[in-house]
mmCIF file of C-alpha atoms in Angstrom:
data_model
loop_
_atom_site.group_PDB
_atom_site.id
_atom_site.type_symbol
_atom_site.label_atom_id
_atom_site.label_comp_id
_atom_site.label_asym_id
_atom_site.label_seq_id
_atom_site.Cartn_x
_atom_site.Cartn_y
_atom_site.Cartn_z
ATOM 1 C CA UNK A 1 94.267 95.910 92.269
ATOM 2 C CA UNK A 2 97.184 96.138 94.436
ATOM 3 C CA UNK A 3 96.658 97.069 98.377
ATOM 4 C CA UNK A 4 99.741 97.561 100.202
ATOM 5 C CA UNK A 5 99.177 97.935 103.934
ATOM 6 C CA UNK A 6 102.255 98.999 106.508
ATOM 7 C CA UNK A 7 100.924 98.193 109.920
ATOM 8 C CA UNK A 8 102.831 97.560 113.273
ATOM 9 C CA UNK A 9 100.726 95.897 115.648
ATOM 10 C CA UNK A 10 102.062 94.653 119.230
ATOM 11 C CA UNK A 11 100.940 94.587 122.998
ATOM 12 C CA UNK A 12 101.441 97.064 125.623
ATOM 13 C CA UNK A 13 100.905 95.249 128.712
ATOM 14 C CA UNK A 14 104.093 92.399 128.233
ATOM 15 C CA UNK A 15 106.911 94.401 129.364
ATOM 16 C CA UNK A 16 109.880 95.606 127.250
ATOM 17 C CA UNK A 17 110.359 92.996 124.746
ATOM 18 C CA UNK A 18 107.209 91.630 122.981
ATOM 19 C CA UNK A 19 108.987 90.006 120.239
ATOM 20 C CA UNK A 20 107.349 86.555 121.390
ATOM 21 C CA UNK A 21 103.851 87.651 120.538
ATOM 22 C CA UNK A 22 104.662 89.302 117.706
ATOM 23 C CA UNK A 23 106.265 86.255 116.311
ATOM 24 C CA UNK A 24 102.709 84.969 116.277
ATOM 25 C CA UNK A 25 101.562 87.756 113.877
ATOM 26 C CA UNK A 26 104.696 87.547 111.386
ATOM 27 C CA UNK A 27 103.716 83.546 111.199
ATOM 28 C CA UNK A 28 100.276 84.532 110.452
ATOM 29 C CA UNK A 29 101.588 86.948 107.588
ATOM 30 C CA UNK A 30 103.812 84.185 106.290
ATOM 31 C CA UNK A 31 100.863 81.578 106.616
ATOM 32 C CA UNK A 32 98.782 83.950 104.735
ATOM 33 C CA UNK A 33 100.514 83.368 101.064
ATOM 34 C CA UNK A 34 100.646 87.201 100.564
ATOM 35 C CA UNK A 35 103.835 88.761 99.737
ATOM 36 C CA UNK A 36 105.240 91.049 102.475
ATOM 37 C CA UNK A 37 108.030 92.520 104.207
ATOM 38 C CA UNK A 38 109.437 92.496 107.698
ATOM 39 C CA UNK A 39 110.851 95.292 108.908
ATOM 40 C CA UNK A 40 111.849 96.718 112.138
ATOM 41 C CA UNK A 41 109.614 98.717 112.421
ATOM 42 C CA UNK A 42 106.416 97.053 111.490
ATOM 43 C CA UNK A 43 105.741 95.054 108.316
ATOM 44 C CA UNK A 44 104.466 95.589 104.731
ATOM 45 C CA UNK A 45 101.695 93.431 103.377
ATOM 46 C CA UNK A 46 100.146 93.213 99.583
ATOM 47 C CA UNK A 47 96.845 91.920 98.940
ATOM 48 C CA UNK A 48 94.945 91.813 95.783
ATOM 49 C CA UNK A 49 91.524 93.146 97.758
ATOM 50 C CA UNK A 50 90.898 95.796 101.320
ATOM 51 C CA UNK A 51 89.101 93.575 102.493
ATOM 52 C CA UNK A 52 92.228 90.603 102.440
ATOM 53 C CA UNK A 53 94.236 93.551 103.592
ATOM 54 C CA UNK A 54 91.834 94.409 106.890
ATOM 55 C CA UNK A 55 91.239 90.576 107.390
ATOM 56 C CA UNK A 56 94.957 89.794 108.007
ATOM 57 C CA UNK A 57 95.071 93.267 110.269
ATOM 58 C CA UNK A 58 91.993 91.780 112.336
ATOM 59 C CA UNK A 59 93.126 88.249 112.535
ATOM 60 C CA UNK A 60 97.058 89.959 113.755
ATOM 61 C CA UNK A 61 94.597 91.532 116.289
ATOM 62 C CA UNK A 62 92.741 88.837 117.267
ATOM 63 C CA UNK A 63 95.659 86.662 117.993
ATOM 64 C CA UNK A 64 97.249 89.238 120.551
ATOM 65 C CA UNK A 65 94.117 89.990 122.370
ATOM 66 C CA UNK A 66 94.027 86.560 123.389
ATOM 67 C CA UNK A 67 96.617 87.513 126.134
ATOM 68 C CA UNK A 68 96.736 90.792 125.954
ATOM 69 C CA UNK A 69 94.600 93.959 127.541
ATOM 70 C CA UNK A 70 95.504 96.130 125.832
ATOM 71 C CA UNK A 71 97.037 96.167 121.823
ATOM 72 C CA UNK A 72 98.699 99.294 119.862
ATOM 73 C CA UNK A 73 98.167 99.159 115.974
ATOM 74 C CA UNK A 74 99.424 101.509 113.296
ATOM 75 C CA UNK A 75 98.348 101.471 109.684
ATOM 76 C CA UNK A 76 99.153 103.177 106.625
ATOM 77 C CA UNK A 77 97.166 101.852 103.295
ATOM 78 C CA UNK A 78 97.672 102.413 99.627
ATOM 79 C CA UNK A 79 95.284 101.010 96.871
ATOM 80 C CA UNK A 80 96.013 101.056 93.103
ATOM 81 C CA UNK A 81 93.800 99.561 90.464
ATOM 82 C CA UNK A 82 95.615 97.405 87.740
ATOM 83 C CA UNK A 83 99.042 97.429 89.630
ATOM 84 C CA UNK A 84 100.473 94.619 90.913
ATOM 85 C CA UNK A 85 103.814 93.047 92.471
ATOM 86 C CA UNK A 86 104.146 96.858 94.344
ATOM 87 C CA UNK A 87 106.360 95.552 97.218
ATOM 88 C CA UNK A 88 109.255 94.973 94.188
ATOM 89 C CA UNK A 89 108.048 97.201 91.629
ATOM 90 C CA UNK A 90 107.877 100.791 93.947
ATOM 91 C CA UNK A 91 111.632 99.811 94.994
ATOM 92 C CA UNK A 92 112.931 99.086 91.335
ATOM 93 C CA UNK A 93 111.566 102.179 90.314
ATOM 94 C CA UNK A 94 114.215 103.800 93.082
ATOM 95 C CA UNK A 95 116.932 101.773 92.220
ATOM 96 C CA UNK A 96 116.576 102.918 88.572
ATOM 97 C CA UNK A 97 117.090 106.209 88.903
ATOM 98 C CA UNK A 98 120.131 105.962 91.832
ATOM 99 C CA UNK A 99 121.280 102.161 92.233
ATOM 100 C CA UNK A 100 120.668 99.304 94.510
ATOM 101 C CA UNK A 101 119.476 100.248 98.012
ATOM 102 C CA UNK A 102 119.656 98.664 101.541
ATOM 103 C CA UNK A 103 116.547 96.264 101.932
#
């Protein structure tokens, strides 16, 4: 199974730029072996399981509410059984049909 999560997490309460604590999530990600893509607008993970998928959400959580009062969180989830590799696979399929596209 392939889960693909987008999910921009961050805290409201540290003024304009929160790119500090966020840093702390995106090492988490990268700490977490799973494949996954930063963007600047939040950041695409692929799991094999929901569950590994929610766990990385709750630990990004966990880590900002250590300082924070108050944390924002969007998420968007897609499962698939016997798919894998999504992340490069569902952009290939685009590039396919009209050429290489901005990453």
């Amino acid at each position: 199974m392939s889960v693909l999560v987008e999910f921009a997490i961050f805290p409201t309460d540290k003024g304009d730029s929160v790119s500090s604590e966020v840093s702390k999530v995106i090492d988490l990600i990268r700490e977490s072996g799973y494949n996954y893509q930063l963007t600047a607008m939040g950041t695409l993970l692929e799991t094999d399981t929901m569950a590994q998928a929610l766990e990385v959400v709750n630990k990004s959580h966990d880590i900002l509410a250590e300082n924070s009062n108050r944390i924002y969180c969007t998420m968007n989830i897609d499962s698939q059984k016997g798919k894998d590799n999504r992340l490069k696979t569902k952009v290939e399929a685009i590039e396919n049909k009209i050429g290489k596209v901005s990453r």
